[in-house]
Tab-separated table of C-alpha atoms and ligand atoms in Angstrom:
chain	number	residue	atom	x	y	z
Z	1	MET	CA	24.354	-0.211	-6.467
Z	2	SER	CA	21.084	-2.329	-5.454
Z	3	CYS	CA	18.484	-0.706	-4.509
Z	4	THR	CA	14.569	-2.655	-4.981
Z	5	VAL	CA	11.789	-0.309	-4.974
Z	6	ILE	CA	8.080	-2.698	-4.477
Z	7	ILE	CA	5.321	-1.146	-6.104
Z	8	GLY	CA	1.119	-1.970	-5.856
Z	9	SER	CA	0.174	-1.657	-9.921
Z	10	GLN	CA	-3.316	-2.031	-9.104
Z	11	TRP	CA	-5.469	-0.796	-6.624
Z	12	GLY	CA	-3.315	-1.842	-3.465
Z	13	ASP	CA	-3.974	-5.056	-1.448
Z	14	GLU	CA	-1.807	-6.915	-4.248
Z	15	GLY	CA	0.273	-8.677	-1.720
Z	16	LYS	CA	2.984	-5.987	-1.681
Z	17	ALA	CA	3.628	-7.187	2.259
Z	18	LYS	CA	4.025	-10.814	1.221
Z	19	MET	CA	6.689	-9.925	-1.432
Z	20	VAL	CA	8.791	-7.532	0.518
Z	21	ASP	CA	8.845	-10.230	3.389
Z	22	TYR	CA	10.384	-12.543	0.546
Z	23	PHE	CA	12.700	-10.244	-0.855
Z	24	SER	CA	13.979	-9.061	3.003
Z	25	ARG	CA	16.214	-12.058	2.649
Z	26	ASP	CA	18.272	-10.107	0.037
Z	27	ALA	CA	18.036	-6.695	1.389
Z	28	ASP	CA	19.871	-5.119	4.605
Z	29	VAL	CA	17.337	-1.850	4.837
Z	30	VAL	CA	13.918	-2.152	4.252
Z	31	VAL	CA	11.863	1.565	3.483
Z	32	ARG	CA	8.513	2.771	3.968
Z	33	TYR	CA	8.308	5.458	1.585
Z	34	GLN	CA	4.560	6.840	1.582
Z	35	GLY	CA	0.891	6.268	2.866
Z	36	GLY	CA	-0.215	5.478	6.495
Z	37	ALA	CA	-1.899	3.687	8.467
Z	38	ASN	CA	-4.505	3.216	5.683
Z	39	ALA	CA	-2.030	0.779	4.472
Z	40	GLY	CA	-2.640	-2.609	5.953
Z	41	HIS	CA	0.116	-5.453	5.128
Z	42	THR	CA	0.111	-8.561	5.608
Z	43	VAL	CA	2.978	-11.336	6.211
Z	44	VAL	CA	2.227	-15.063	6.951
Z	45	VAL	CA	5.016	-16.589	8.307
Z	46	ASN	CA	4.525	-20.601	9.684
Z	47	GLY	CA	0.943	-20.285	9.463
Z	48	LYS	CA	1.440	-16.713	11.939
Z	49	LYS	CA	-0.298	-14.016	10.299
Z	50	TYR	CA	1.213	-10.434	11.216
Z	51	ILE	CA	-0.367	-7.362	9.743
Z	52	PHE	CA	1.975	-4.447	9.703
Z	53	HIS	CA	-0.055	-0.691	9.019
Z	54	LEU	CA	3.444	1.503	9.679
Z	55	VAL	CA	6.383	-0.634	10.647
Z	56	PRO	CA	8.018	-1.698	7.537
Z	57	SER	CA	7.326	-5.264	6.592
Z	58	GLY	CA	10.992	-6.631	6.469
Z	59	ILE	CA	10.773	-5.815	10.001
Z	60	LEU	CA	10.438	-9.967	10.804
Z	61	HIS	CA	14.161	-11.082	9.528
Z	62	GLU	CA	15.632	-10.531	12.572
Z	63	ASN	CA	19.314	-8.952	11.175
Z	64	LYS	CA	17.954	-6.239	9.104
Z	65	MET	CA	17.096	-2.683	9.408
Z	66	CYS	CA	13.922	-0.519	9.050
Z	67	VAL	CA	13.262	2.691	7.977
Z	68	ILE	CA	10.043	4.867	8.166
Z	69	GLY	CA	11.202	7.487	5.242
Z	70	ASN	CA	9.821	10.952	5.214
Z	71	GLY	CA	6.963	10.413	2.756
Z	72	LEU	CA	4.611	9.067	5.807
Z	73	ALA	CA	1.859	10.125	7.422
Z	74	LEU	CA	2.788	8.988	10.785
Z	75	ASP	CA	0.169	7.932	13.486
Z	76	PRO	CA	2.510	7.867	16.653
Z	77	LEU	CA	-0.057	5.781	18.520
Z	78	GLN	CA	-0.666	3.136	15.773
Z	79	LEU	CA	2.693	2.982	15.534
Z	80	LEU	CA	3.561	2.206	19.499
Z	81	GLU	CA	0.922	-0.124	19.152
Z	82	GLU	CA	2.367	-1.825	16.287
Z	83	LEU	CA	6.453	-2.000	18.692
Z	84	ASP	CA	4.225	-3.300	21.330
Z	85	LYS	CA	2.961	-6.151	19.406
Z	86	LEU	CA	5.953	-7.071	18.376
Z	87	GLU	CA	7.867	-7.013	21.489
Z	88	LEU	CA	5.255	-9.281	22.681
Z	89	GLU	CA	6.092	-11.993	19.761
Z	90	GLY	CA	9.655	-11.582	21.378
Z	91	LEU	CA	11.008	-9.199	18.577
Z	92	ASP	CA	13.203	-6.667	19.663
Z	93	VAL	CA	12.790	-4.209	17.389
Z	94	LYS	CA	13.713	-0.796	18.997
Z	95	LYS	CA	17.166	-0.760	17.462
Z	96	ARG	CA	16.418	-1.846	14.143
Z	97	LEU	CA	13.546	0.689	12.972
Z	98	LEU	CA	14.544	4.499	12.381
Z	99	ILE	CA	11.780	7.523	11.672
Z	100	SER	CA	12.733	10.118	9.558
Z	101	ASP	CA	13.089	13.131	11.233
Z	102	SER	CA	10.962	15.055	8.492
Z	103	VAL	CA	7.682	12.735	8.900
Z	104	HIS	CA	4.564	14.407	8.879
Z	105	LEU	CA	2.767	13.415	12.512
Z	106	ILE	CA	-1.283	12.617	12.401
Z	107	LEU	CA	-2.883	13.804	15.332
Z	108	PRO	CA	-6.391	12.809	16.447
Z	109	TYR	CA	-8.121	15.694	15.091
Z	110	HIS	CA	-6.709	14.456	11.553
Z	111	LYS	CA	-8.635	11.327	12.281
Z	112	VAL	CA	-12.194	12.932	13.296
Z	113	LEU	CA	-11.680	15.442	10.081
Z	114	ASP	CA	-10.737	12.600	7.710
Z	115	GLU	CA	-14.725	10.968	9.359
Z	116	ALA	CA	-16.031	14.207	9.352
Z	117	MET	CA	-15.479	15.208	5.449
Z	118	GLU	CA	-16.990	11.640	4.442
Z	119	GLU	CA	-20.092	12.210	6.365
Z	120	LEU	CA	-20.820	15.814	4.779
Z	121	ARG	CA	-19.958	14.695	1.623
Z	122	ASP	CA	-22.331	13.244	-1.104
Z	123	ASN	CA	-19.855	11.382	-3.300
Z	124	LYS	CA	-18.033	9.258	-0.975
Z	125	LEU	CA	-14.626	8.467	-1.113
Z	126	GLY	CA	-14.556	5.879	0.798
Z	127	THR	CA	-11.350	6.127	2.968
Z	128	THR	CA	-10.146	4.465	5.751
Z	129	HIS	CA	-10.840	7.100	8.550
Z	130	ARG	CA	-7.246	7.407	8.921
Z	131	GLY	CA	-6.791	10.824	8.922
Z	132	ILE	CA	-4.782	10.519	5.685
Z	133	GLY	CA	-5.919	13.079	3.498
Z	134	PRO	CA	-6.293	15.610	6.548
Z	135	CYS	CA	-2.778	15.063	7.205
Z	136	TYR	CA	-0.944	15.764	4.115
Z	137	ALA	CA	-3.414	18.635	3.392
Z	138	ASP	CA	-1.380	20.153	6.360
Z	139	LYS	CA	1.678	19.084	5.110
Z	140	CYS	CA	0.940	21.247	1.879
Z	141	LEU	CA	-0.449	23.836	3.862
Z	142	ARG	CA	2.886	24.207	5.751
Z	143	ILE	CA	1.048	23.597	9.015
Z	144	GLY	CA	2.011	20.162	9.852
Z	145	VAL	CA	3.685	18.824	12.915
Z	146	ARG	CA	6.847	16.488	11.718
Z	147	ALA	CA	8.495	14.011	13.782
Z	148	GLY	CA	11.732	15.927	14.715
Z	149	ASP	CA	9.733	19.066	15.641
Z	150	ILE	CA	8.758	17.179	19.079
Z	151	PHE	CA	12.515	17.699	20.504
Z	152	ASP	CA	11.989	22.143	20.853
Z	153	ALA	CA	9.255	22.471	23.386
Z	154	ASP	CA	8.663	26.157	22.864
Z	155	SER	CA	8.216	25.869	19.219
Z	156	LEU	CA	6.332	23.069	19.283
Z	157	LYS	CA	4.157	24.518	22.058
Z	158	GLU	CA	3.551	27.444	19.796
Z	159	ARG	CA	2.819	25.392	17.054
Z	160	VAL	CA	0.076	23.497	18.508
Z	161	GLU	CA	-1.651	26.369	19.948
Z	162	PHE	CA	-1.926	27.342	16.303
Z	163	LEU	CA	-3.126	24.502	14.780
Z	164	LEU	CA	-5.692	23.699	18.006
Z	165	LYS	CA	-7.154	27.367	16.861
Z	166	LEU	CA	-7.823	26.032	13.483
Z	167	LYS	CA	-8.718	22.556	13.756
Z	168	ASN	CA	-11.025	23.378	16.699
Z	169	LEU	CA	-12.627	26.377	14.830
Z	170	GLN	CA	-13.304	24.034	11.759
Z	171	LEU	CA	-14.065	21.001	13.926
Z	172	GLU	CA	-16.711	23.122	15.841
Z	173	ARG	CA	-18.206	25.418	13.529
Z	174	VAL	CA	-18.285	23.386	10.220
Z	175	PHE	CA	-18.503	20.090	11.812
Z	176	GLY	CA	-20.442	20.517	14.818
Z	177	LYS	CA	-17.712	18.189	16.446
Z	178	LYS	CA	-16.090	18.474	20.075
Z	179	PRO	CA	-12.999	20.493	20.153
Z	180	PHE	CA	-9.553	19.051	21.062
Z	181	ALA	CA	-7.780	20.120	24.593
Z	182	MET	CA	-3.834	21.007	24.241
Z	183	LYS	CA	-3.184	18.786	27.080
Z	184	GLU	CA	-4.898	15.516	25.123
Z	185	ILE	CA	-2.737	16.588	21.792
Z	186	MET	CA	0.664	17.251	23.683
Z	187	ASP	CA	0.307	13.752	25.841
Z	188	ILE	CA	0.296	11.608	22.856
Z	189	ILE	CA	3.465	13.748	21.243
Z	190	SER	CA	5.209	13.289	24.828
Z	191	LEU	CA	4.702	9.346	24.838
Z	192	PHE	CA	5.761	9.142	21.258
Z	193	LYS	CA	8.646	11.444	21.982
Z	194	GLU	CA	9.758	8.993	25.298
Z	195	ARG	CA	9.297	5.548	23.769
Z	196	ALA	CA	10.434	6.316	20.252
Z	197	GLY	CA	12.890	9.617	20.385
Z	198	LYS	CA	15.499	7.853	20.156
Z	199	MET	CA	14.578	6.325	16.620
Z	200	ILE	CA	14.171	9.831	14.933
Z	201	THR	CA	16.657	10.843	13.035
Z	202	ASN	CA	17.937	12.234	9.429
Z	203	THR	CA	17.052	8.991	7.374
Z	204	SER	CA	17.993	9.994	4.014
Z	205	ASP	CA	21.574	10.610	5.297
Z	206	TYR	CA	21.226	7.278	6.643
Z	207	LEU	CA	19.593	5.546	3.339
Z	208	HIS	CA	22.988	7.687	1.246
Z	209	ALA	CA	25.247	6.306	3.550
Z	210	SER	CA	24.107	2.818	3.700
Z	211	VAL	CA	24.383	2.990	-0.553
Z	212	LYS	CA	27.760	4.014	-0.369
Z	213	SER	CA	28.699	1.145	1.882
Z	214	GLY	CA	27.447	-1.331	-0.292
Z	215	LYS	CA	24.424	-1.951	1.845
Z	216	LYS	CA	21.469	-3.113	-0.047
Z	217	LEU	CA	18.018	-1.230	0.012
Z	218	LEU	CA	14.474	-2.480	-0.286
Z	219	LEU	CA	11.621	0.075	-0.657
Z	220	GLU	CA	8.277	-0.651	-0.162
Z	221	GLY	CA	4.732	1.139	-1.355
Z	222	ALA	CA	1.601	1.462	0.249
Z	223	GLN	CA	-1.403	1.379	-1.872
Z	224	GLY	CA	-0.929	1.124	-5.323
Z	225	TYR	CA	-0.657	2.990	-9.157
Z	226	GLY	CA	-4.621	3.500	-9.605
Z	227	LEU	CA	-5.125	4.774	-6.371
Z	228	ASP	CA	-1.452	7.702	-6.707
Z	229	ILE	CA	-2.942	10.923	-6.448
Z	230	ASP	CA	-1.637	12.370	-9.582
Z	231	HIS	CA	-1.623	9.379	-12.162
Z	232	GLY	CA	-5.024	7.434	-9.961
Z	233	THR	CA	-8.767	7.648	-10.545
Z	234	TYR	CA	-8.750	11.493	-8.900
Z	235	PRO	CA	-10.860	12.130	-6.481
Z	236	PHE	CA	-10.861	8.743	-6.012
Z	237	VAL	CA	-7.490	8.158	-4.505
Z	238	THR	CA	-5.226	8.362	-1.466
Z	239	SER	CA	-3.615	11.550	-0.895
Z	240	SER	CA	0.096	10.387	-1.510
Z	241	ASN	CA	1.761	9.166	-4.678
Z	242	PRO	CA	2.325	5.394	-4.181
Z	243	THR	CA	4.258	4.956	-7.889
Z	244	ILE	CA	7.847	5.474	-8.215
Z	245	GLY	CA	7.854	9.454	-8.266
Z	246	GLY	CA	7.080	8.638	-4.510
Z	247	ALA	CA	9.491	6.106	-3.932
Z	248	LEU	CA	12.227	8.834	-4.032
Z	249	LEU	CA	10.351	11.396	-2.747
Z	250	GLY	CA	9.383	9.845	0.217
Z	251	SER	CA	12.870	8.208	0.816
Z	252	GLY	CA	15.288	10.773	-0.462
Z	253	LEU	CA	17.026	8.168	-2.305
Z	254	ASN	CA	17.704	9.452	-6.267
Z	255	SER	CA	16.826	7.869	-9.420
Z	256	PHE	CA	20.529	6.789	-9.613
Z	257	ASN	CA	20.274	4.385	-6.573
Z	258	VAL	CA	17.480	2.536	-7.881
Z	259	SER	CA	18.382	-1.078	-9.777
Z	260	SER	CA	15.053	-2.185	-10.010
Z	261	VAL	CA	11.247	-1.485	-9.944
Z	262	VAL	CA	9.211	-4.705	-9.063
Z	263	GLY	CA	5.302	-3.999	-10.177
Z	264	ILE	CA	2.967	-6.444	-7.767
Z	265	VAL	CA	0.545	-7.586	-9.839
Z	266	LYS	CA	-2.498	-9.464	-8.397
Z	267	ALA	CA	-3.789	-12.127	-10.477
Z	268	TYR	CA	-7.238	-10.559	-10.829
Z	269	VAL	CA	-8.252	-7.124	-9.574
Z	270	THR	CA	-9.519	-5.665	-6.145
Z	271	ARG	CA	-10.880	-2.529	-5.157
Z	272	VAL	CA	-11.892	-1.209	-1.626
Z	273	GLY	CA	-13.619	2.381	-1.522
Z	274	GLU	CA	-15.134	4.273	-3.835
Z	275	GLY	CA	-14.068	5.024	-7.453
Z	276	PRO	CA	-14.443	3.129	-11.418
Z	277	PHE	CA	-13.320	-0.342	-11.656
Z	278	PRO	CA	-13.863	-1.601	-15.240
Z	279	THR	CA	-13.790	-5.367	-14.779
Z	280	GLU	CA	-15.460	-5.222	-11.373
Z	281	ASP	CA	-17.759	-8.412	-11.830
Z	282	THR	CA	-20.503	-7.896	-8.861
Z	283	GLY	CA	-22.119	-11.331	-9.861
Z	284	ASN	CA	-20.870	-14.712	-8.516
Z	285	ASP	CA	-17.281	-15.145	-9.935
Z	286	GLY	CA	-16.753	-11.899	-7.943
Z	287	ASP	CA	-18.097	-12.988	-4.797
Z	288	ARG	CA	-15.891	-16.299	-5.859
Z	289	LEU	CA	-13.048	-14.574	-6.370
Z	290	ARG	CA	-13.869	-12.643	-2.468
Z	291	VAL	CA	-13.998	-15.744	-0.937
Z	292	ASN	CA	-11.351	-17.814	-2.382
Z	293	GLY	CA	-8.955	-14.764	-2.100
Z	294	LYS	CA	-10.349	-13.819	1.601
Z	295	GLU	CA	-10.562	-10.300	0.386
Z	296	PHE	CA	-11.401	-8.548	2.835
Z	297	GLY	CA	-9.450	-5.442	4.088
Z	298	SER	CA	-6.589	-5.509	6.575
Z	299	THR	CA	-7.113	-2.421	7.497
Z	300	THR	CA	-10.670	-2.029	7.688
Z	301	GLY	CA	-12.666	-5.129	7.270
Z	302	ARG	CA	-14.735	-4.131	4.609
Z	303	PRO	CA	-15.266	-6.428	1.755
Z	304	ARG	CA	-13.367	-6.074	-0.810
Z	305	ARG	CA	-14.777	-5.318	-4.874
Z	306	CYS	CA	-13.418	-7.826	-7.040
Z	307	GLY	CA	-13.216	-8.810	-10.947
Z	308	TRP	CA	-10.849	-9.550	-13.693
Z	309	PHE	CA	-7.802	-8.709	-14.979
Z	310	ASP	CA	-6.922	-5.394	-16.488
Z	311	ILE	CA	-4.555	-5.634	-19.286
Z	312	GLU	CA	-5.080	-1.718	-19.752
Z	313	LEU	CA	-4.680	-0.251	-16.130
Z	314	LEU	CA	-1.283	-2.764	-16.162
Z	315	LYS	CA	0.006	-1.415	-19.424
Z	316	HIS	CA	-0.052	2.176	-17.923
Z	317	SER	CA	1.224	1.090	-14.520
Z	318	CYS	CA	4.079	-0.174	-16.205
Z	319	LEU	CA	4.355	3.223	-18.380
Z	320	ILE	CA	4.214	5.412	-14.995
Z	321	ASN	CA	6.341	3.124	-12.723
Z	322	GLY	CA	8.795	1.476	-15.365
Z	323	PHE	CA	8.321	-1.803	-13.789
Z	324	THR	CA	11.819	-3.862	-14.446
Z	325	THR	CA	10.042	-6.771	-13.566
Z	326	LEU	CA	6.287	-8.073	-12.335
Z	327	ALA	CA	5.481	-10.634	-9.709
Z	328	LEU	CA	2.012	-12.312	-9.689
Z	329	THR	CA	0.356	-12.818	-6.698
Z	330	LYS	CA	-2.794	-14.726	-5.702
Z	331	LEU	CA	-2.628	-17.392	-8.782
Z	332	ASP	CA	-3.766	-20.342	-6.901
Z	333	VAL	CA	-6.979	-18.047	-6.141
Z	334	LEU	CA	-8.111	-18.791	-9.550
Z	335	THR	CA	-7.996	-22.709	-8.860
Z	336	GLY	CA	-11.420	-23.633	-9.971
Z	337	PHE	CA	-12.820	-21.094	-12.598
Z	338	LYS	CA	-13.835	-23.070	-15.803
Z	339	LYS	CA	-12.838	-19.711	-17.542
Z	340	ILE	CA	-10.698	-17.231	-16.383
Z	341	LYS	CA	-11.612	-13.820	-18.053
Z	342	VAL	CA	-8.858	-10.991	-19.148
Z	343	ALA	CA	-9.614	-7.969	-20.090
Z	344	VAL	CA	-7.648	-6.587	-23.037
Z	345	ARG	CA	-9.129	-3.318	-24.247
Z	346	TYR	CA	-11.628	-0.738	-23.374
Z	347	GLU	CA	-14.496	0.191	-25.568
Z	348	HIS	CA	-16.948	3.157	-25.594
Z	349	ASN	CA	-20.473	3.296	-27.438
Z	350	GLY	CA	-18.555	0.428	-29.221
Z	351	LYS	CA	-16.038	2.278	-30.728
Z	352	ASP	CA	-12.194	1.409	-29.190
Z	353	ALA	CA	-11.979	3.362	-26.356
Z	354	GLY	CA	-8.407	4.569	-25.037
Z	355	TYR	CA	-7.108	4.608	-21.386
Z	356	SER	CA	-7.617	7.357	-19.626
Z	357	GLN	CA	-8.340	7.719	-15.558
Z	358	SER	CA	-10.838	10.424	-15.950
Z	359	SER	CA	-13.162	8.259	-18.329
Z	360	LEU	CA	-12.797	5.020	-17.049
Z	361	ASP	CA	-16.209	4.603	-15.306
Z	362	SER	CA	-18.238	5.130	-18.885
Z	363	VAL	CA	-16.047	2.303	-20.546
Z	364	GLU	CA	-16.994	-1.367	-21.543
Z	365	PRO	CA	-13.693	-4.034	-20.931
Z	366	VAL	CA	-13.603	-6.264	-23.543
Z	367	TYR	CA	-12.733	-9.954	-22.636
Z	368	GLU	CA	-11.112	-12.954	-23.548
Z	369	GLU	CA	-11.516	-16.223	-21.953
Z	370	LEU	CA	-8.860	-18.704	-21.067
Z	371	ASN	CA	-8.995	-22.137	-20.036
Z	372	GLY	CA	-8.816	-22.688	-16.140
Z	373	TRP	CA	-7.699	-25.394	-13.623
Z	374	ASP	CA	-8.687	-27.696	-11.202
Z	375	GLU	CA	-5.405	-28.395	-9.361
Z	376	ASN	CA	-4.547	-26.823	-5.728
Z	377	LEU	CA	-1.158	-24.647	-6.582
Z	378	SER	CA	-0.693	-24.150	-2.552
Z	379	LYS	CA	2.559	-27.112	-2.925
Z	380	VAL	CA	3.700	-25.500	-5.812
Z	381	LYS	CA	7.510	-24.809	-6.146
Z	382	THR	CA	8.749	-24.457	-9.834
Z	383	TYR	CA	7.109	-23.071	-12.915
Z	384	ASP	CA	7.343	-26.531	-14.441
Z	385	THR	CA	5.366	-28.540	-12.296
Z	386	LEU	CA	2.138	-25.527	-12.527
Z	387	PRO	CA	-0.709	-26.637	-14.583
Z	388	SER	CA	-0.446	-25.744	-18.245
Z	389	GLN	CA	-3.622	-23.769	-18.210
Z	390	ALA	CA	-1.865	-21.640	-15.541
Z	391	LYS	CA	1.861	-21.215	-17.694
Z	392	ASP	CA	-0.806	-20.235	-20.280
Z	393	TYR	CA	-2.349	-17.525	-17.866
Z	394	ILE	CA	1.026	-16.186	-17.206
Z	395	ARG	CA	2.314	-16.094	-20.524
Z	396	PHE	CA	-0.907	-14.790	-21.793
Z	397	LEU	CA	-0.519	-11.732	-19.345
Z	398	GLU	CA	3.076	-11.246	-19.722
Z	399	LYS	CA	2.528	-11.289	-23.695
Z	400	ASN	CA	-0.322	-8.618	-23.422
Z	401	ILE	CA	1.041	-6.248	-21.089
Z	402	GLY	CA	4.723	-6.350	-22.698
Z	403	ALA	CA	6.401	-7.097	-19.424
Z	404	LYS	CA	8.312	-9.768	-17.500
Z	405	ILE	CA	6.540	-11.903	-14.831
Z	406	SER	CA	9.711	-12.821	-12.743
Z	407	THR	CA	7.902	-14.208	-9.307
Z	408	VAL	CA	5.075	-16.408	-9.085
Z	409	SER	CA	2.854	-16.298	-5.655
Z	410	VAL	CA	0.898	-19.048	-5.159
Z	411	GLY	CA	-0.419	-18.733	-1.116
Z	412	PRO	CA	0.478	-16.253	1.739
Z	413	GLU	CA	3.624	-18.031	3.290
Z	414	ARG	CA	7.241	-17.347	2.125
Z	415	GLU	CA	7.651	-20.423	0.589
Z	416	ASN	CA	4.528	-19.916	-1.609
Z	417	THR	CA	6.800	-18.480	-3.607
Z	418	PHE	CA	9.103	-19.016	-6.854
Z	419	LEU	CA	11.319	-17.167	-9.376
Z	420	LEU	CA	10.781	-18.096	-13.442
S	501	GDP	P1	-0.696	-5.300	0.575
S	501	GDP	O1	-1.362	-4.390	0.868
S	501	GDP	O2	-0.681	-5.393	-1.156
S	501	GDP	O3	0.616	-5.804	0.925
S	501	GDP	O4	-1.721	-6.606	0.695
S	501	GDP	P2	-2.629	-6.928	2.023
S	501	GDP	O5	-1.879	-7.893	2.809
S	501	GDP	O6	-3.469	-6.271	2.050
S	501	GDP	O7	-3.351	-8.376	0.998
S	501	GDP	C1	-3.302	-9.297	0.461
S	501	GDP	C2	-3.558	-10.747	0.929
S	501	GDP	O8	-3.471	-11.808	-0.014
S	501	GDP	C3	-2.901	-10.987	2.546
S	501	GDP	O9	-3.851	-11.702	3.266
S	501	GDP	C4	-1.957	-12.127	1.736
S	501	GDP	O10	-1.687	-12.842	3.117
S	501	GDP	C5	-2.834	-12.873	1.120
S	501	GDP	N1	-1.499	-13.189	0.163
S	501	GDP	C6	-0.547	-12.820	-0.504
S	501	GDP	N2	0.217	-13.606	-1.803
S	501	GDP	C7	-0.918	-14.459	-1.774
S	501	GDP	C8	-1.041	-15.523	-2.211
S	501	GDP	O11	0.037	-15.729	-3.530
S	501	GDP	N3	-2.247	-16.189	-2.479
S	501	GDP	C9	-3.168	-16.184	-1.039
S	501	GDP	N4	-3.940	-17.047	-1.153
S	501	GDP	N5	-3.047	-15.389	-0.461
S	501	GDP	C10	-1.845	-14.617	-0.834
S	502	IMO	P1	-2.411	-1.550	1.067
S	502	IMO	O1	-0.976	-0.483	1.282
S	502	IMO	C1	-6.563	-0.848	-0.762
S	502	IMO	C2	-8.102	3.011	-0.320
S	502	IMO	C3	-9.054	3.487	0.528
S	502	IMO	C4	-9.879	4.563	-0.579
S	502	IMO	C5	-8.882	5.748	-0.901
S	502	IMO	C6	-8.860	6.985	0.166
S	502	IMO	O2	-2.576	-2.095	2.217
S	502	IMO	O3	-2.655	-1.638	-0.633
S	502	IMO	P2	-7.477	7.051	2.623
S	502	IMO	O4	-7.749	6.576	3.776
S	502	IMO	O5	-5.669	6.740	1.582
S	502	IMO	O6	-7.746	8.447	2.257
S	502	IMO	O7	-8.481	6.389	1.646
S	502	IMO	O8	-7.536	4.807	-1.016
S	502	IMO	N1	-6.675	2.809	0.585
S	502	IMO	C7	-6.880	1.331	0.205
S	502	IMO	N2	-7.282	0.653	-0.992
S	502	IMO	N3	-5.365	-0.743	0.059
S	502	IMO	C8	-4.588	0.078	0.428
S	502	IMO	O9	-3.392	0.257	0.951
S	502	IMO	C9	-5.216	0.995	0.692
S	502	IMO	N4	-5.254	2.614	1.448
S	502	IMO	C10	-5.950	3.373	0.695
S	502	IMO	O10	-10.576	2.568	0.639
S	502	IMO	O11	-10.244	4.364	-1.474
S	503	MG	MG1	-3.432	-4.107	1.781
C-alpha cells in the first residue's frame, strides 16, 4: 500500500507543485483533491516554467495518470485552456487525465458573484476572484452542477434554468450586475462535454482499483493549513479543506489507504490576500524575501506578504495534518541574510500566549536569531555540502517543530532537491 499526500503547511505557495513533480517519479497516479483555479502551482523543468491551476502537477511525467478528484471546484474553461497549452507543448494528456463525475463546476456567475461580494465587503478577504466561494456554497446548498450532470440533457436544462433564475435575481437586484443568458452557460457546458466528456468518470472507484492493483498514488493539495475553512484563520480562508481530511473527502480514499503525509514547509512564510500573519515583516527584510524568492502570486500576480518562519503555526499544522515528514523549500532564498529570525512562541500583553487561529492578529511573536550564510545554494546536491549555518537552521527548525525534515529544496528545478 502506498499513498503519499502532499499538503501545504502554511498559507499556500509553499512549493507544493515543485515537490509533487519531484515525488511523481515514484508514483503511478497523481490526484488533485480540493480547491480550484485559485491555486497556482509552478513546476520548472529544464528552465521551462509551467503554471497549473487545475491539472495535477505530475502531468509532465509522460507515463503517469492524473486525476481531478471530486473535491475540486472545476472551472471548465480554465481546464480546457490548460489542456490546450499542454498539447501545444506536444504533451498528449487526454488519455492520462480523469475527471471525477462528482466534481462541481464553476460557471461564469460564480466568478462575477465572487468579485461582487468582495466589492461590497468593508472587511475584504482578498479572494482570487476565481468563483471558489460561490461554487462551494452552491455545493453545500445542493444546487451545484457536477461534471456527471452534463450527460442528462433534460435534467441539466431544468437545473440550469432554476440556477439562472436564482443567480440573475441576485446579480441584478443585490449587486446591480448584468444577468446571464441560458445560452451562454449551456455553450460552456457543451464545449466542456465535447472536449472533456470522455475523461469524466467515477474517479474514487478508479483510485480504489489502482490501490488494489498495487499502484502508487500521490495526492496533491492546494492552498495550505492556514487557509483551511475549518482550521485556518476564518474568515480569511479559502472555501475548502486543504488539510488531511480534505485529501480523503476530495479523492474518495480512506485513511487506511494513506501511507505518508508530507508537509511542504517554506523556509520563511508568505501569505497572499488578507488575514492575520504574526511574523509578517513589512520592512526591508520582507521586501528582500519577496525579491529573492520571487514572491508574486502565480494566479493573480499579487505581491505576496513575506515574513519569518513561525514555529507555532507549523506545530499546529503538524497536529491537524499528522505529517509523517516535512519537505523544506526555498532554503536558497535565505542566502545573504546576516541574521535569520525564527518565531519560537507568541506573547500577548507581555505574557505567554498559546496558539489560537482566532487570536493570531493580537499576538507578538518572540524571535530567536540564527546566523545566516553567504553561499549560493543552487548547486548543492547533498546535506553534507550545505554551509554549516544552513544545516544549523534545518536542525533548529526540526527541534522546535518536533518533526523530521526529510527533503530539502534549494531551487525551482527538479534537480535542486535532495533527501536528508
Ligand atoms: P505552490 O502553490 O505551493 O505549488 O507554490 P507556487 O508555485 O505558487 O510558488 C512557489 C514558487 O517558488 C514557484 O515559483 C516555484 O518555482 C518556486 N520554488 C519552489 N521551490 C523552490 C526552491 O527551493 N527555491 C526557489 N528559489 N524557488 C522555488
Ligand atoms: P496554492 O495552491 C495562496 C487565498 C487568497 C485569499 C483566500 C481566499 O497556489 O498554494 P479564494 O479565491 O480561495 O476564495 O481566496 O485564499 N488563496 C491562496 N493563497 N496560495 C493559494 O493556492 C491560494 N488559493 C487561495 O489569496 O486570501
Ligand atoms: Mg501557488
